[in-house]
Amino acid sequence: MNAFDRPASDRAVQISHRARQLPASPIRKLVPLAEAAESRGIEVHRLNIGQPDFATPPEMLAAYQNFKDKVLAYGSTEGLPALRKAVAEYYSARGGPIGPEHVRVTVGGSEAIQFALSAIADPGDNVLVLEPYYANWDGFAAGAGVILRPVPTSAQDGFHLPKDEVLDAMAGSRTRGIISTSPSNPTGTIYTLEEMERLASFAKRHGLFLISDEVYREFAYDGRKVTSALSLPSIAEQVIVADSVSKRFSACGARVGFVISRNQEVCDAFTRMGHARLCPATVDQLAALAGYQVLDRFFDNLVDVYRARRDALVDALEKVTGVTCVRPEGAFYCMVTLPVEDTEHFASWLLSDFSWNNETVMLAPGRGFYVSPGRGHQEVRMTFLRPAPVLARCAQIIEAGIEAYKRAGYGD
Ligand SMILES: Cc1ncc(COP(=O)(O)O)c(C=O)c1O
């Protein structure tokens, strides 16, 4: 018997209930099928993921080249002081006075969300989320033992905020907060100033935190304005903003985000949480700092390019029989309803059984963006992060896919 053989009498180890229950992300779970299609020589248009295709600012990339320290040392838990100052200035221009003491640098917006959830809710508490919502919240909530309680929104209302009565009915004795993402992933909806004020009144009435995920703030179309939750004075101490450089600077691999709050107790808790992981990555923070120095120049024309891409995709989809979608107001996602019973099966089938001129598309099945049973089965989330002609072709591929799917006997 070698040292790795174990006697039959040993009890088998078991992974946690939490780990077993954790759902796979709808955004990434079909990757193995996409890779298999690519290995068969098929071009897969990956409209499943929010990975911008425009170049990261060269000033950010230069920060990596220019790092000359002899030792790549730990930095401060709260983040580089110069970066916290730059972010404070950015928010002061958008949401009223914010100081570096209100800002903590995190490992991506993802860690910002985890910190925010853990700071406001204990295991078994619940947090309201406007549904459909960014699917990775499921993983964050599971990690913190927090229950997400869905507040449904509908395509008919453009996924806008439901009436106050609907919100009020959702707040219970263990509700600790509400999550708002505007502009939204996955719908692109932007809450108006009036809606943000209604969220503030709701949070005040029920003594809740408002976690405002603002990672898509710059991506607003047709002259719409994005209201930062930091500009709502009535709930100044109840707001926690999660933010990131990922989408803003086409720098998803930098893994730099921020969590911002005027509530000192919350900020102190973030610092203690941060102690456990020591510090965010030093050189990535230097790159992020360089990004904030060129922000305005970087966004010259960019929003117009995205608006044109959105229109190319939505206009082409609207021509496909049985397909409907709400034209997104911001971000770079849209929820699209397809004339099939189960988009989970259809999206897998597009990768494993279908191609059109040797091309296919990868979509994110809608079900994973809902927690309410039965919702999202006919929807997919699509991104418009490719040139307009490619997106128009993707709509044609989907049209051909729907027809072939029905011919294959799956029907609607
Ligand atoms: C709404 C939203 N919040 C947060 C994140 C996480 O961003 P990061 O890459 O900074 O972790 C994403 C990523 O797609 C997102 O869509």
CSV table of C-alpha atoms and ligand atoms in Angstrom, one decimal:
chain,number,residue,atom,x,y,z
A,1,MET,CA,0.0,0.0,0.0
A,2,ASN,CA,1.5,3.4,-0.9
A,3,ALA,CA,1.0,6.5,1.2
A,4,PHE,CA,-1.9,7.7,-0.9
A,5,ASP,CA,-4.0,4.6,-0.6
A,6,ARG,CA,-6.6,4.9,2.0
A,7,PRO,CA,-8.1,2.0,4.1
A,8,ALA,CA,-11.7,1.2,3.2
A,9,SER,CA,-12.9,2.0,6.7
A,10,ASP,CA,-12.1,5.8,6.2
A,11,ARG,CA,-15.2,8.0,5.8
A,12,ALA,CA,-15.4,9.8,2.5
A,13,VAL,CA,-14.9,13.6,2.6
A,14,GLN,CA,-17.9,15.8,1.5
A,15,ILE,CA,-17.8,19.2,0.0
A,16,SER,CA,-20.1,21.8,1.6
A,17,HIS,CA,-23.8,22.2,0.9
A,18,ARG,CA,-23.0,25.8,-0.2
A,19,ALA,CA,-20.4,24.6,-2.7
A,20,ARG,CA,-22.7,22.0,-4.1
A,21,GLN,CA,-25.6,24.4,-4.5
A,22,LEU,CA,-23.6,27.1,-6.2
A,23,PRO,CA,-25.0,27.5,-9.7
A,24,ALA,CA,-22.6,27.7,-12.7
A,25,SER,CA,-22.7,31.2,-14.3
A,26,PRO,CA,-24.9,31.3,-17.4
A,27,ILE,CA,-22.3,33.6,-18.9
A,28,ARG,CA,-19.5,31.0,-18.8
A,29,LYS,CA,-21.1,27.6,-18.5
A,30,LEU,CA,-21.3,27.0,-22.3
A,31,VAL,CA,-17.6,27.7,-22.8
A,32,PRO,CA,-16.7,24.0,-23.2
A,33,LEU,CA,-19.2,23.7,-26.0
A,34,ALA,CA,-17.9,26.8,-27.7
A,35,GLU,CA,-14.3,25.4,-27.5
A,36,ALA,CA,-15.5,22.1,-28.9
A,37,ALA,CA,-17.1,24.0,-31.8
A,38,GLU,CA,-14.0,26.0,-32.4
A,39,SER,CA,-11.9,22.8,-32.4
A,40,ARG,CA,-14.2,21.6,-35.3
A,41,GLY,CA,-13.2,24.8,-37.2
A,42,ILE,CA,-16.4,26.8,-36.6
A,43,GLU,CA,-16.1,30.5,-35.9
A,44,VAL,CA,-18.0,31.2,-32.6
A,45,HIS,CA,-19.2,34.8,-32.1
A,46,ARG,CA,-19.1,35.1,-28.3
A,47,LEU,CA,-22.0,37.4,-27.6
A,48,ASN,CA,-22.3,35.8,-24.2
A,49,ILE,CA,-19.6,37.9,-22.4
A,50,GLY,CA,-19.2,41.6,-21.5
A,51,GLN,CA,-15.6,41.8,-22.8
A,52,PRO,CA,-15.2,45.1,-24.7
A,53,ASP,CA,-13.1,44.8,-27.9
A,54,PHE,CA,-11.7,48.4,-28.0
A,55,ALA,CA,-8.0,48.9,-27.0
A,56,THR,CA,-7.2,49.6,-23.3
A,57,PRO,CA,-5.7,53.1,-23.1
A,58,PRO,CA,-2.0,53.0,-24.0
A,59,GLU,CA,-1.3,55.1,-20.9
A,60,MET,CA,-2.6,52.2,-18.8
A,61,LEU,CA,-0.5,49.6,-20.6
A,62,ALA,CA,2.6,51.8,-20.3
A,63,ALA,CA,2.2,51.7,-16.5
A,64,TYR,CA,3.0,48.0,-16.6
A,65,GLN,CA,6.1,48.6,-18.7
A,66,ASN,CA,7.2,51.5,-16.5
A,67,PHE,CA,7.1,49.7,-13.2
A,68,LYS,CA,10.8,49.6,-12.1
A,69,ASP,CA,10.7,48.9,-8.3
A,70,LYS,CA,13.2,46.2,-7.3
A,71,VAL,CA,10.6,44.5,-5.1
A,72,LEU,CA,7.0,44.1,-5.9
A,73,ALA,CA,5.8,44.7,-2.4
A,74,TYR,CA,2.5,44.6,-0.5
A,75,GLY,CA,0.6,47.8,-0.7
A,76,SER,CA,-1.9,49.4,1.6
A,77,THR,CA,-5.1,47.4,2.3
A,78,GLU,CA,-7.3,50.3,1.4
A,79,GLY,CA,-5.5,50.8,-1.9
A,80,LEU,CA,-2.9,53.2,-3.3
A,81,PRO,CA,-3.5,56.7,-1.9
A,82,ALA,CA,-3.1,58.4,-5.3
A,83,LEU,CA,-5.7,56.1,-6.8
A,84,ARG,CA,-8.2,56.6,-4.0
A,85,LYS,CA,-7.8,60.4,-4.5
A,86,ALA,CA,-8.4,60.1,-8.2
A,87,VAL,CA,-11.5,58.1,-7.6
A,88,ALA,CA,-12.7,60.5,-5.0
A,89,GLU,CA,-12.3,63.4,-7.5
A,90,TYR,CA,-14.1,61.4,-10.2
A,91,TYR,CA,-17.1,60.9,-7.8
A,92,SER,CA,-17.0,64.4,-6.4
A,93,ALA,CA,-17.7,65.5,-9.9
A,94,ARG,CA,-20.6,63.1,-10.3
A,95,GLY,CA,-22.2,62.5,-6.9
A,96,GLY,CA,-21.3,65.4,-4.5
A,97,PRO,CA,-18.3,65.6,-2.1
A,98,ILE,CA,-16.4,62.3,-1.7
A,99,GLY,CA,-13.0,62.1,-0.1
A,100,PRO,CA,-10.3,59.4,-0.4
A,101,GLU,CA,-11.4,58.2,3.1
A,102,HIS,CA,-14.7,57.1,1.6
A,103,VAL,CA,-12.9,54.9,-1.1
A,104,ARG,CA,-11.5,51.4,-0.8
A,105,VAL,CA,-9.8,49.8,-3.8
A,106,THR,CA,-10.9,46.2,-4.3
A,107,VAL,CA,-9.9,43.3,-6.5
A,108,GLY,CA,-12.4,44.1,-9.3
A,109,GLY,CA,-16.0,45.2,-8.9
A,110,SER,CA,-16.6,41.6,-8.0
A,111,GLU,CA,-14.8,42.0,-4.6
A,112,ALA,CA,-16.6,45.3,-4.1
A,113,ILE,CA,-19.9,43.6,-4.3
A,114,GLN,CA,-18.8,40.8,-2.0
A,115,PHE,CA,-17.6,43.4,0.6
A,116,ALA,CA,-20.8,45.3,0.3
A,117,LEU,CA,-23.0,42.2,0.8
A,118,SER,CA,-20.9,40.9,3.7
A,119,ALA,CA,-20.9,44.4,5.4
A,120,ILE,CA,-24.7,44.7,5.5
A,121,ALA,CA,-26.1,41.3,5.9
A,122,ASP,CA,-25.6,38.2,8.0
A,123,PRO,CA,-26.2,34.6,6.9
A,124,GLY,CA,-29.9,34.1,6.5
A,125,ASP,CA,-30.7,37.8,5.9
A,126,ASN,CA,-32.0,38.9,2.6
A,127,VAL,CA,-31.2,41.6,0.1
A,128,LEU,CA,-33.7,42.7,-2.6
A,129,VAL,CA,-32.5,42.6,-6.2
A,130,LEU,CA,-34.3,44.0,-9.2
A,131,GLU,CA,-34.8,41.0,-11.5
A,132,PRO,CA,-33.4,40.2,-14.1
A,133,TYR,CA,-30.0,40.9,-12.5
A,134,TYR,CA,-26.3,40.3,-13.1
A,135,ALA,CA,-26.0,36.5,-12.6
A,136,ASN,CA,-22.8,36.5,-10.6
A,137,TRP,CA,-24.7,38.1,-7.7
A,138,ASP,CA,-25.9,34.5,-7.1
A,139,GLY,CA,-22.3,33.4,-6.4
A,140,PHE,CA,-21.6,36.4,-4.2
A,141,ALA,CA,-24.8,35.9,-2.2
A,142,ALA,CA,-24.1,32.2,-1.7
A,143,GLY,CA,-20.6,33.0,-0.5
A,144,ALA,CA,-22.0,35.4,2.1
A,145,GLY,CA,-24.9,33.1,3.0
A,146,VAL,CA,-27.3,35.9,2.0
A,147,ILE,CA,-30.6,35.3,0.3
A,148,LEU,CA,-31.4,37.3,-2.8
A,149,ARG,CA,-35.1,38.2,-2.9
A,150,PRO,CA,-36.2,39.1,-6.4
A,151,VAL,CA,-38.3,42.2,-7.2
A,152,PRO,CA,-39.6,41.4,-10.7
A,153,THR,CA,-39.4,44.0,-13.5
A,154,SER,CA,-40.8,43.4,-16.9
A,155,ALA,CA,-39.9,43.9,-20.6
A,156,GLN,CA,-43.2,45.7,-21.1
A,157,ASP,CA,-42.0,48.5,-18.7
A,158,GLY,CA,-38.5,48.5,-20.2
A,159,PHE,CA,-37.3,46.8,-17.0
A,160,HIS,CA,-37.8,50.0,-15.1
A,161,LEU,CA,-38.5,50.3,-11.4
A,162,PRO,CA,-41.9,48.8,-10.2
A,163,LYS,CA,-44.4,50.9,-8.2
A,164,ASP,CA,-43.6,51.8,-4.6
A,165,GLU,CA,-46.4,49.4,-3.4
A,166,VAL,CA,-44.5,46.5,-5.1
A,167,LEU,CA,-41.2,47.5,-3.5
A,168,ASP,CA,-42.8,48.0,0.0
A,169,ALA,CA,-44.4,44.6,-0.1
A,170,MET,CA,-41.0,43.0,-0.6
A,171,ALA,CA,-39.2,44.4,2.4
A,172,GLY,CA,-39.4,42.0,5.4
A,173,SER,CA,-37.9,41.9,8.9
A,174,ARG,CA,-34.6,40.3,7.7
A,175,THR,CA,-34.2,42.5,4.6
A,176,ARG,CA,-31.0,44.5,4.9
A,177,GLY,CA,-30.7,46.2,1.6
A,178,ILE,CA,-31.6,46.6,-2.1
A,179,ILE,CA,-29.3,46.3,-5.1
A,180,SER,CA,-29.6,48.7,-8.0
A,181,THR,CA,-27.5,48.3,-11.2
A,182,SER,CA,-27.9,51.3,-13.5
A,183,PRO,CA,-27.1,51.1,-16.4
A,184,SER,CA,-28.1,47.5,-16.0
A,185,ASN,CA,-26.5,44.3,-16.9
A,186,PRO,CA,-28.4,42.4,-18.4
A,187,THR,CA,-31.1,44.8,-19.6
A,188,GLY,CA,-29.3,48.1,-20.3
A,189,THR,CA,-32.0,50.0,-18.4
A,190,ILE,CA,-31.0,53.3,-16.8
A,191,TYR,CA,-33.0,54.5,-13.9
A,192,THR,CA,-34.2,58.1,-14.2
A,193,LEU,CA,-33.4,60.6,-11.4
A,194,GLU,CA,-37.0,60.2,-10.2
A,195,GLU,CA,-36.5,56.4,-10.0
A,196,MET,CA,-33.2,56.8,-8.1
A,197,GLU,CA,-35.1,59.2,-5.7
A,198,ARG,CA,-37.8,56.6,-5.3
A,199,LEU,CA,-35.2,54.0,-4.4
A,200,ALA,CA,-33.7,56.4,-1.9
A,201,SER,CA,-37.2,57.0,-0.2
A,202,PHE,CA,-37.8,53.3,-0.2
A,203,ALA,CA,-34.4,52.6,1.5
A,204,LYS,CA,-35.1,55.4,4.0
A,205,ARG,CA,-38.7,54.1,4.8
A,206,HIS,CA,-37.4,50.6,5.6
A,207,GLY,CA,-34.0,51.4,7.0
A,208,LEU,CA,-32.1,49.6,4.2
A,209,PHE,CA,-28.8,50.0,2.5
A,210,LEU,CA,-28.7,50.8,-1.2
A,211,ILE,CA,-25.9,48.9,-3.0
A,212,SER,CA,-25.5,50.7,-6.2
A,213,ASP,CA,-23.5,49.0,-8.9
A,214,GLU,CA,-22.3,51.7,-11.2
A,215,VAL,CA,-19.7,49.9,-13.4
A,216,TYR,CA,-21.4,51.0,-16.6
A,217,ARG,CA,-21.9,54.7,-15.8
A,218,GLU,CA,-20.3,56.1,-19.0
A,219,PHE,CA,-22.3,53.8,-21.3
A,220,ALA,CA,-25.5,55.8,-21.6
A,221,TYR,CA,-27.2,56.4,-25.0
A,222,ASP,CA,-29.5,58.9,-26.6
A,223,GLY,CA,-28.5,61.7,-24.2
A,224,ARG,CA,-29.6,59.8,-21.1
A,225,LYS,CA,-28.0,60.8,-17.7
A,226,VAL,CA,-26.9,58.3,-15.2
A,227,THR,CA,-27.6,59.3,-11.6
A,228,SER,CA,-25.1,58.1,-9.1
A,229,ALA,CA,-26.5,56.9,-5.8
A,230,LEU,CA,-23.9,59.0,-4.1
A,231,SER,CA,-25.8,62.1,-5.2
A,232,LEU,CA,-28.9,61.2,-3.1
A,233,PRO,CA,-28.4,63.3,0.1
A,234,SER,CA,-31.4,61.8,2.0
A,235,ILE,CA,-29.6,58.4,2.3
A,236,ALA,CA,-26.0,59.5,2.3
A,237,GLU,CA,-25.1,57.1,5.1
A,238,GLN,CA,-27.0,54.2,3.5
A,239,VAL,CA,-25.4,54.1,0.1
A,240,ILE,CA,-22.6,51.8,-1.0
A,241,VAL,CA,-21.4,52.1,-4.5
A,242,ALA,CA,-19.6,49.3,-6.3
A,243,ASP,CA,-17.4,50.3,-9.3
A,244,SER,CA,-14.7,49.0,-11.5
A,245,VAL,CA,-12.2,49.9,-14.2
A,246,SER,CA,-13.0,46.7,-16.1
A,247,LYS,CA,-15.6,48.1,-18.5
A,248,ARG,CA,-14.8,51.8,-18.2
A,249,PHE,CA,-11.3,51.3,-19.6
A,250,SER,CA,-11.6,48.0,-21.5
A,251,ALA,CA,-9.4,46.6,-18.7
A,252,CYS,CA,-11.2,43.6,-17.4
A,253,GLY,CA,-7.9,41.8,-16.7
A,254,ALA,CA,-6.6,44.5,-14.4
A,255,ARG,CA,-8.9,43.3,-11.6
A,256,VAL,CA,-9.3,46.7,-10.0
A,257,GLY,CA,-12.5,47.9,-8.5
A,258,PHE,CA,-13.8,50.2,-5.8
A,259,VAL,CA,-16.3,50.3,-3.0
A,260,ILE,CA,-17.4,53.7,-1.9
A,261,SER,CA,-19.4,54.8,1.1
A,262,ARG,CA,-19.9,57.9,3.3
A,263,ASN,CA,-20.7,55.6,6.2
A,264,GLN,CA,-17.6,55.4,8.4
A,265,GLU,CA,-18.6,52.2,10.1
A,266,VAL,CA,-19.1,50.5,6.7
A,267,CYS,CA,-15.7,51.8,5.5
A,268,ASP,CA,-14.0,50.5,8.6
A,269,ALA,CA,-15.6,47.1,8.0
A,270,PHE,CA,-14.3,47.1,4.4
A,271,THR,CA,-10.8,47.8,5.7
A,272,ARG,CA,-11.1,44.8,8.1
A,273,MET,CA,-12.3,42.6,5.3
A,274,GLY,CA,-9.5,43.8,3.2
A,275,HIS,CA,-6.9,42.9,5.8
A,276,ALA,CA,-7.7,39.3,5.2
A,277,ARG,CA,-6.6,39.5,1.6
A,278,LEU,CA,-3.8,42.0,2.4
A,279,CYS,CA,-4.0,44.4,-0.5
A,280,PRO,CA,-5.1,44.8,-4.2
A,281,ALA,CA,-2.5,44.3,-6.9
A,282,THR,CA,0.0,47.2,-6.9
A,283,VAL,CA,0.9,47.5,-10.6
A,284,ASP,CA,-2.7,47.1,-11.7
A,285,GLN,CA,-3.6,50.0,-9.5
A,286,LEU,CA,-0.9,52.2,-11.1
A,287,ALA,CA,-2.5,51.3,-14.5
A,288,ALA,CA,-5.9,52.2,-13.2
A,289,LEU,CA,-4.6,55.6,-12.0
A,290,ALA,CA,-3.2,56.2,-15.5
A,291,GLY,CA,-6.7,55.4,-16.8
A,292,TYR,CA,-8.4,58.1,-14.7
A,293,GLN,CA,-6.0,60.6,-16.0
A,294,VAL,CA,-7.1,60.1,-19.6
A,295,LEU,CA,-10.8,59.3,-19.0
A,296,ASP,CA,-12.4,62.1,-20.9
A,297,ARG,CA,-10.1,61.7,-23.9
A,298,PHE,CA,-10.7,57.9,-23.9
A,299,PHE,CA,-14.5,58.4,-24.1
A,300,ASP,CA,-14.4,60.8,-27.1
A,301,ASN,CA,-16.7,59.1,-29.6
A,302,LEU,CA,-16.8,55.8,-27.9
A,303,VAL,CA,-20.4,56.1,-26.7
A,304,ASP,CA,-21.4,56.9,-30.3
A,305,VAL,CA,-19.7,53.7,-31.5
A,306,TYR,CA,-21.6,51.7,-29.0
A,307,ARG,CA,-24.9,53.3,-29.8
A,308,ALA,CA,-24.4,52.5,-33.4
A,309,ARG,CA,-23.6,48.9,-32.5
A,310,ARG,CA,-26.7,48.6,-30.3
A,311,ASP,CA,-28.8,49.9,-33.1
A,312,ALA,CA,-27.3,47.5,-35.6
A,313,LEU,CA,-28.0,44.5,-33.4
A,314,VAL,CA,-31.5,45.6,-32.3
A,315,ASP,CA,-32.6,46.7,-35.8
A,316,ALA,CA,-31.5,43.3,-37.2
A,317,LEU,CA,-33.1,41.3,-34.4
A,318,GLU,CA,-36.4,43.2,-34.8
A,319,LYS,CA,-36.6,41.8,-38.3
A,320,VAL,CA,-36.5,38.2,-37.2
A,321,THR,CA,-39.9,36.6,-36.8
A,322,GLY,CA,-40.8,35.9,-33.2
A,323,VAL,CA,-37.8,37.7,-31.7
A,324,THR,CA,-38.4,40.7,-29.4
A,325,CYS,CA,-36.1,42.9,-27.3
A,326,VAL,CA,-36.2,46.2,-25.5
A,327,ARG,CA,-33.7,48.7,-27.0
A,328,PRO,CA,-31.1,49.1,-24.2
A,329,GLU,CA,-30.7,52.6,-22.8
A,330,GLY,CA,-27.2,52.0,-21.7
A,331,ALA,CA,-24.4,49.4,-20.9
A,332,PHE,CA,-23.8,46.9,-23.7
A,333,TYR,CA,-26.3,44.1,-23.1
A,334,CYS,CA,-29.8,43.3,-24.1
A,335,MET,CA,-32.3,40.7,-23.0
A,336,VAL,CA,-33.8,39.1,-26.1
A,337,THR,CA,-36.9,36.9,-26.2
A,338,LEU,CA,-36.6,34.1,-28.7
A,339,PRO,CA,-39.5,31.9,-30.2
A,340,VAL,CA,-38.1,28.8,-28.5
A,341,GLU,CA,-39.3,27.0,-25.3
A,342,ASP,CA,-36.0,26.7,-23.5
A,343,THR,CA,-33.1,29.0,-24.5
A,344,GLU,CA,-30.7,26.9,-22.3
A,345,HIS,CA,-31.2,24.0,-24.7
A,346,PHE,CA,-31.2,26.3,-27.8
A,347,ALA,CA,-28.0,28.0,-26.8
A,348,SER,CA,-26.2,24.7,-26.3
A,349,TRP,CA,-27.6,23.3,-29.5
A,350,LEU,CA,-26.3,26.4,-31.5
A,351,LEU,CA,-22.8,25.4,-30.3
A,352,SER,CA,-23.0,21.6,-30.6
A,353,ASP,CA,-25.3,20.9,-33.5
A,354,PHE,CA,-25.5,24.0,-35.7
A,355,SER,CA,-23.4,26.3,-37.9
A,356,TRP,CA,-24.3,28.7,-40.7
A,357,ASN,CA,-21.5,29.3,-43.2
A,358,ASN,CA,-19.3,27.8,-40.7
A,359,GLU,CA,-20.2,30.3,-38.0
A,360,THR,CA,-22.3,30.3,-34.9
A,361,VAL,CA,-23.1,32.4,-31.9
A,362,MET,CA,-22.7,31.9,-28.2
A,363,LEU,CA,-25.5,33.3,-26.1
A,364,ALA,CA,-26.1,33.5,-22.3
A,365,PRO,CA,-29.3,31.7,-21.5
A,366,GLY,CA,-31.8,34.0,-19.7
A,367,ARG,CA,-32.8,31.7,-16.9
A,368,GLY,CA,-29.5,32.4,-15.0
A,369,PHE,CA,-30.4,36.1,-14.7
A,370,TYR,CA,-33.5,35.3,-12.6
A,371,VAL,CA,-34.1,33.6,-9.3
A,372,SER,CA,-37.9,33.4,-9.6
A,373,PRO,CA,-38.8,30.0,-10.9
A,374,GLY,CA,-40.1,29.8,-14.5
A,375,ARG,CA,-38.7,33.3,-15.5
A,376,GLY,CA,-36.2,33.8,-18.3
A,377,HIS,CA,-36.7,30.5,-20.1
A,378,GLN,CA,-37.4,32.1,-23.5
A,379,GLU,CA,-34.7,34.9,-23.1
A,380,VAL,CA,-31.1,35.2,-23.8
A,381,ARG,CA,-28.6,37.9,-22.9
A,382,MET,CA,-26.6,39.2,-25.8
A,383,THR,CA,-23.7,41.7,-25.8
A,384,PHE,CA,-23.1,44.3,-28.5
A,385,LEU,CA,-19.3,44.4,-28.3
A,386,ARG,CA,-18.4,43.6,-31.9
A,387,PRO,CA,-18.4,45.8,-35.0
A,388,ALA,CA,-21.9,46.6,-36.3
A,389,PRO,CA,-21.7,44.4,-39.4
A,390,VAL,CA,-20.7,41.4,-37.3
A,391,LEU,CA,-23.6,42.0,-35.0
A,392,ALA,CA,-26.0,42.2,-38.0
A,393,ARG,CA,-24.6,38.9,-39.2
A,394,CYS,CA,-25.1,37.4,-35.8
A,395,ALA,CA,-28.8,38.2,-36.0
A,396,GLN,CA,-28.9,36.4,-39.3
A,397,ILE,CA,-27.2,33.4,-37.8
A,398,ILE,CA,-29.7,33.4,-35.0
A,399,GLU,CA,-32.6,33.6,-37.5
A,400,ALA,CA,-31.1,30.6,-39.4
A,401,GLY,CA,-30.6,28.8,-36.1
A,402,ILE,CA,-34.2,29.2,-35.0
A,403,GLU,CA,-35.4,27.8,-38.4
A,404,ALA,CA,-33.0,24.9,-38.3
A,405,TYR,CA,-33.9,24.2,-34.6
A,406,LYS,CA,-37.5,24.0,-35.5
A,407,ARG,CA,-36.8,21.8,-38.5
A,408,ALA,CA,-34.8,19.5,-36.1
A,409,GLY,CA,-38.1,19.0,-34.3
A,410,TYR,CA,-37.7,21.2,-31.3
A,411,GLY,CA,-40.5,23.6,-32.2
A,412,ASP,CA,-41.7,26.4,-30.0
B,1,LIG,C1,-23.0,44.8,-13.2
B,1,LIG,C2,-21.6,44.3,-12.9
B,1,LIG,N1,-21.1,44.5,-11.8
B,1,LIG,C3,-19.8,44.0,-11.5
B,1,LIG,C4,-19.1,43.3,-12.5
B,1,LIG,C5,-17.7,42.8,-12.1
B,1,LIG,O1,-16.8,43.5,-12.6
B,1,LIG,P1,-15.2,43.2,-12.4
B,1,LIG,O2,-14.6,42.8,-13.7
B,1,LIG,O3,-14.7,44.6,-12.0
B,1,LIG,O4,-15.1,42.3,-11.3
B,1,LIG,C6,-19.7,43.1,-13.7
B,1,LIG,C7,-18.9,42.3,-14.7
B,1,LIG,O5,-19.4,42.0,-15.8
B,1,LIG,C8,-21.0,43.6,-14.0
B,1,LIG,O6,-21.6,43.3,-15.1
